[in-house]
Coordinates of C-alpha atoms in Angstrom, one line a residue:
M28 CA 96.7 -76.0 -143.1
I29 CA 100.2 -76.9 -143.5
L30 CA 102.8 -79.2 -140.7
V31 CA 106.6 -78.6 -140.2
T32 CA 108.0 -81.2 -137.6
G33 CA 111.9 -79.6 -136.2
G34 CA 109.7 -75.8 -138.6
A35 CA 112.0 -74.2 -135.4
G36 CA 115.1 -75.6 -137.0
F37 CA 117.4 -74.2 -139.6
I38 CA 115.8 -74.9 -142.1
G39 CA 112.6 -75.9 -141.2
S40 CA 111.9 -71.8 -140.0
R41 CA 113.1 -70.5 -143.0
L42 CA 110.4 -73.0 -145.0
V43 CA 107.7 -72.1 -142.4
S44 CA 108.2 -68.1 -143.5
A45 CA 108.6 -68.3 -146.9
L46 CA 104.9 -70.7 -147.2
V47 CA 103.1 -67.8 -144.3
A48 CA 104.8 -65.0 -146.8
D49 CA 102.7 -67.2 -149.1
G50 CA 99.7 -66.4 -147.2
L51 CA 99.2 -70.2 -146.0
E52 CA 98.7 -71.4 -142.5
V53 CA 101.0 -73.2 -141.0
A54 CA 101.6 -75.6 -138.2
V55 CA 104.9 -76.3 -136.7
L56 CA 105.7 -79.0 -133.9
D57 CA 109.0 -79.0 -132.5
D58 CA 111.1 -80.6 -129.0
L59 CA 113.4 -77.9 -129.5
S60 CA 116.3 -79.1 -129.3
G61 CA 118.1 -77.4 -132.1
G62 CA 115.7 -74.7 -132.5
S63 CA 113.9 -71.5 -131.4
A64 CA 110.4 -70.9 -131.1
A65 CA 112.0 -66.9 -131.4
S66 CA 113.1 -67.9 -135.4
L67 CA 109.0 -68.1 -135.9
P68 CA 107.3 -65.8 -137.3
A69 CA 103.4 -64.5 -136.2
G70 CA 100.6 -66.8 -136.8
V71 CA 102.4 -69.8 -136.7
R72 CA 100.8 -72.4 -134.2
F73 CA 103.6 -74.0 -132.4
L74 CA 103.9 -77.2 -130.3
E75 CA 106.9 -78.4 -128.5
A76 CA 107.2 -82.4 -129.0
D77 CA 109.5 -84.4 -128.8
V78 CA 108.9 -87.3 -132.6
A79 CA 110.1 -90.2 -130.9
D80 CA 106.9 -89.8 -127.8
P81 CA 104.1 -92.1 -129.7
G82 CA 101.5 -89.2 -128.5
V83 CA 102.9 -86.8 -131.6
I84 CA 100.6 -89.5 -133.9
G85 CA 96.6 -88.1 -132.2
E86 CA 98.4 -83.9 -131.8
I87 CA 99.0 -84.6 -135.2
E88 CA 95.6 -86.1 -135.9
R89 CA 93.9 -83.7 -134.0
L90 CA 96.1 -80.8 -136.0
S91 CA 94.4 -82.3 -139.4
P92 CA 96.9 -81.0 -142.2
W93 CA 96.3 -81.4 -145.9
A94 CA 100.0 -81.3 -146.0
V95 CA 103.2 -82.3 -144.1
V96 CA 107.0 -81.2 -144.2
H97 CA 109.2 -83.9 -141.9
A98 CA 111.9 -82.4 -140.6
A99 CA 112.2 -83.2 -137.4
A100 CA 115.0 -84.8 -137.1
Q101 CA 118.3 -86.3 -134.6
I102 CA 121.4 -84.5 -136.8
S103 CA 124.5 -85.0 -135.6
V104 CA 126.6 -88.6 -137.2
P105 CA 129.1 -88.2 -133.9
A106 CA 125.6 -88.5 -131.9
S107 CA 124.6 -91.1 -133.7
V108 CA 127.6 -92.9 -133.2
A109 CA 127.9 -92.3 -129.8
D110 CA 124.0 -93.6 -129.5
P111 CA 122.9 -94.9 -131.8
G112 CA 119.8 -96.1 -129.6
R113 CA 118.2 -92.6 -129.7
D114 CA 119.1 -91.7 -133.1
R115 CA 117.0 -94.7 -134.0
A116 CA 114.1 -93.2 -131.8
V117 CA 114.1 -89.9 -133.6
N118 CA 114.8 -90.4 -136.9
V119 CA 113.7 -94.0 -137.2
E120 CA 110.7 -94.6 -134.8
G121 CA 109.5 -90.7 -134.6
T122 CA 109.2 -91.2 -138.5
E123 CA 106.8 -93.8 -138.2
N124 CA 104.7 -91.4 -135.6
V125 CA 105.0 -88.7 -137.7
I126 CA 103.6 -90.7 -141.1
S127 CA 101.1 -92.4 -138.9
G128 CA 100.2 -89.3 -137.8
A129 CA 99.7 -87.8 -140.9
I130 CA 97.9 -90.8 -142.1
A131 CA 95.3 -90.6 -139.6
A132 CA 94.9 -87.4 -140.5
G133 CA 94.4 -88.1 -144.2
S134 CA 97.2 -85.8 -145.3
G135 CA 97.4 -85.1 -149.1
R136 CA 101.3 -84.6 -148.9
F137 CA 104.2 -85.6 -147.2
V138 CA 107.9 -84.4 -147.6
F139 CA 111.0 -85.8 -145.7
L140 CA 114.4 -84.2 -144.9
S141 CA 116.7 -87.1 -146.0
S142 CA 120.6 -86.7 -146.0
G143 CA 122.3 -87.5 -149.2
G144 CA 125.7 -87.0 -148.1
A145 CA 124.6 -89.5 -145.3
V146 CA 122.7 -92.0 -147.5
Y147 CA 125.7 -92.3 -150.1
G148 CA 128.5 -92.1 -148.1
E149 CA 131.6 -91.9 -150.0
A150 CA 130.1 -91.1 -153.3
D151 CA 131.6 -88.1 -155.5
G152 CA 128.9 -87.7 -158.6
A153 CA 125.8 -90.1 -156.7
T154 CA 122.4 -90.5 -158.5
E155 CA 119.1 -91.2 -156.9
L156 CA 120.6 -94.5 -158.5
T157 CA 123.6 -94.9 -156.3
L158 CA 123.0 -97.9 -154.3
P159 CA 123.2 -96.1 -150.8
D160 CA 126.2 -96.9 -148.3
P161 CA 126.0 -95.1 -145.7
T162 CA 129.2 -95.1 -143.3
S163 CA 127.1 -94.5 -139.9
Y164 CA 124.1 -94.9 -137.5
Y165 CA 122.2 -91.3 -138.5
G166 CA 122.8 -92.1 -142.7
A167 CA 121.8 -95.5 -142.1
H168 CA 118.3 -94.8 -139.7
K169 CA 118.0 -91.7 -142.4
Y170 CA 118.0 -94.1 -145.5
L171 CA 115.4 -96.7 -143.5
A172 CA 113.3 -93.8 -143.3
E173 CA 112.9 -92.8 -146.1
R174 CA 112.0 -96.4 -147.2
Y175 CA 108.6 -96.1 -144.0
V176 CA 107.9 -93.0 -145.9
G177 CA 107.9 -94.7 -149.4
L178 CA 106.1 -97.5 -148.2
S179 CA 103.3 -95.1 -146.4
G180 CA 100.6 -94.6 -149.5
L181 CA 100.7 -91.7 -149.1
S182 CA 101.9 -89.5 -151.7
F183 CA 105.3 -88.7 -151.0
A184 CA 108.7 -86.8 -151.5
I185 CA 111.5 -87.2 -150.1
A186 CA 115.2 -84.4 -150.3
R187 CA 118.2 -86.4 -149.9
L188 CA 120.2 -83.2 -148.8
A189 CA 123.7 -82.3 -149.6
N190 CA 125.8 -79.9 -147.0
V191 CA 123.2 -77.0 -146.0
Y192 CA 124.7 -73.8 -145.3
G193 CA 123.0 -70.1 -144.7
A194 CA 122.2 -67.5 -141.8
G195 CA 121.3 -68.6 -138.9
Q196 CA 122.9 -72.2 -139.1
R197 CA 123.5 -73.4 -135.3
S198 CA 127.4 -73.2 -135.0
D199 CA 127.9 -75.6 -132.4
L200 CA 126.4 -78.8 -134.1
E201 CA 129.2 -80.5 -136.8
G202 CA 127.1 -80.5 -139.9
G203 CA 127.3 -76.1 -140.2
V204 CA 130.6 -75.8 -140.9
V205 CA 130.2 -72.6 -143.2
S206 CA 128.8 -71.1 -139.8
I207 CA 131.5 -72.7 -137.6
F208 CA 134.2 -70.8 -140.4
L209 CA 131.7 -68.5 -140.3
E210 CA 131.8 -67.3 -136.6
R211 CA 135.5 -68.1 -136.0
L212 CA 136.8 -65.8 -138.7
L213 CA 134.3 -63.1 -137.9
C214 CA 135.5 -63.2 -134.1
G215 CA 139.2 -63.5 -135.2
S216 CA 139.4 -66.8 -133.4
P217 CA 141.1 -70.3 -134.7
V218 CA 139.3 -72.4 -137.4
T219 CA 139.7 -75.8 -136.9
I220 CA 139.4 -78.7 -139.5
Y221 CA 139.0 -82.0 -138.7
G222 CA 140.9 -84.7 -140.5
T223 CA 143.3 -82.9 -143.5
G224 CA 140.9 -80.4 -144.7
L225 CA 141.0 -82.3 -148.8
Q226 CA 137.7 -83.4 -148.0
S227 CA 135.0 -82.4 -150.2
R228 CA 131.1 -81.3 -149.7
D229 CA 128.1 -80.4 -151.9
F230 CA 127.1 -76.9 -150.3
V231 CA 123.8 -76.0 -151.1
Y232 CA 122.0 -72.5 -150.1
V233 CA 119.0 -72.8 -147.5
G234 CA 117.2 -70.5 -150.2
D235 CA 117.8 -72.7 -153.1
V236 CA 116.7 -75.8 -150.5
V237 CA 113.0 -74.3 -149.3
D238 CA 112.2 -73.3 -153.3
A239 CA 113.1 -77.2 -153.8
L240 CA 110.7 -78.0 -150.7
L241 CA 108.4 -75.7 -151.9
T242 CA 108.3 -77.3 -155.0
M243 CA 108.3 -80.5 -154.1
L244 CA 105.3 -79.3 -152.2
G245 CA 103.3 -78.0 -155.4
S246 CA 103.7 -81.4 -156.5
R247 CA 102.1 -84.4 -157.2
S248 CA 105.6 -86.5 -158.3
E249 CA 106.2 -89.4 -155.6
G250 CA 109.6 -90.2 -156.1
T251 CA 113.1 -89.5 -154.5
W252 CA 114.8 -86.9 -155.4
N253 CA 119.0 -85.4 -154.9
V254 CA 118.7 -81.5 -154.0
G255 CA 122.6 -80.4 -154.3
T256 CA 124.8 -78.2 -156.9
G257 CA 126.4 -80.9 -158.4
A258 CA 129.4 -79.8 -157.6
S259 CA 131.5 -80.0 -155.1
T260 CA 134.3 -78.2 -152.8
T261 CA 136.8 -79.4 -150.0
L262 CA 137.2 -77.9 -146.6
L263 CA 140.4 -76.3 -147.5
G264 CA 138.4 -74.7 -150.5
L265 CA 135.5 -73.5 -148.3
L266 CA 137.8 -71.8 -145.7
Q267 CA 139.1 -69.8 -148.7
S268 CA 136.7 -68.9 -149.9
L269 CA 135.4 -67.7 -147.1
Q270 CA 138.7 -66.0 -146.5
D271 CA 138.6 -64.5 -149.7
E272 CA 135.2 -62.4 -148.4
L273 CA 136.2 -61.3 -145.4
G274 CA 139.7 -60.3 -146.8
T275 CA 140.9 -62.1 -143.2
G276 CA 143.6 -64.8 -143.7
I277 CA 144.2 -67.5 -141.0
S278 CA 146.2 -70.7 -140.6
P279 CA 143.5 -73.3 -139.4
H280 CA 144.0 -76.3 -136.7
H281 CA 144.3 -79.8 -137.9
A282 CA 142.8 -81.9 -135.5
P283 CA 142.1 -86.0 -135.8
P284 CA 139.5 -86.8 -138.0
R285 CA 135.8 -87.7 -136.7
P286 CA 134.2 -91.3 -136.7
G287 CA 131.8 -91.7 -139.4
D288 CA 132.4 -89.0 -141.9
V289 CA 132.6 -89.4 -145.4
R290 CA 135.7 -88.2 -147.3
G291 CA 134.1 -87.2 -150.1
S292 CA 130.1 -86.1 -151.4
R293 CA 128.9 -84.6 -154.7
L294 CA 125.4 -85.2 -155.5
H295 CA 124.3 -84.9 -159.6
V296 CA 120.6 -82.9 -160.0
D297 CA 119.7 -84.0 -163.6
R298 CA 116.7 -86.0 -161.8
I299 CA 114.9 -82.9 -160.1
L300 CA 115.9 -80.5 -163.4
E301 CA 114.4 -82.8 -165.2
D302 CA 111.0 -83.8 -163.2
L303 CA 110.2 -81.1 -161.4
S304 CA 112.1 -78.3 -163.1
W305 CA 114.0 -77.3 -160.1
K306 CA 118.0 -76.0 -159.9
P307 CA 120.3 -73.6 -157.6
R308 CA 119.7 -70.3 -158.0
H309 CA 122.8 -69.3 -156.0
S310 CA 126.3 -70.2 -156.6
L311 CA 128.9 -71.9 -153.9
P312 CA 130.6 -67.8 -153.6
E313 CA 127.1 -65.7 -154.2
G314 CA 125.8 -68.1 -151.0
L315 CA 128.4 -67.5 -148.8
R316 CA 127.9 -63.4 -149.5
E317 CA 123.8 -63.5 -148.9
T318 CA 125.2 -65.1 -145.8
I319 CA 127.4 -63.2 -144.8
R320 CA 125.1 -60.4 -146.1
E321 CA 122.6 -61.6 -143.5
S322 CA 124.8 -63.1 -140.5
R323 CA 125.8 -59.2 -140.1
R324 CA 122.7 -57.7 -139.7

């Protein structure tokens, strides 16, 4: 059995579907604060629980998974600034609990979803050797959680993700800028950009991220890998790309920048190609077209 924490969320549910399609037995642990059990395929064992609750240690031990993918997280940068205690409880103590459960269960592989943009901070072209310099509690806690994973004694893989997008991503969280822009454009509603719009991000399609996680699950290599495209796009450029695909033309409204946001983030992905033979299959235009197509189903 493979356990996916946060498996009812955006990335987690896509990974669960891929695992089930491969004929694997999957269990999901999720508190449903950011996901929906309805997104899970049939036959998946579901446990509603908060990873910050120490009781999940025993639950994981009883499930006895041979591998754990830890995707559960508090993912809002502004929320981490407003309530760093809760962010730490989920992203650090929750990770400790999941690690403890995996150790107790005798799990042979542990894959952790981290955040490249938040951990590196301001970094245009970050490699895995770039010194972390988080600008938010979210980034600091994700980095601390990475260290716990690395010191756990488990066979581990840490995925430092770029800005992930795709159909099904929530549009009420600031990290899902593609889904936010797309929802507004499809409805003909005003689009708000916080700051100048010249902030740049490395946008990676969720299907490529799932492929990277499956590769990490199947590998015996241990380490930390960036998962992105190696290219960056400004928010204004992203908006224009979406409008080009949709044939719309809406001028954005600008609001003050949000606390904790980085101005520029781009990840080098040479190491994961060299070590695990993974590279993204979708360019940004291709990924946006796929996202629009799936969103219109």
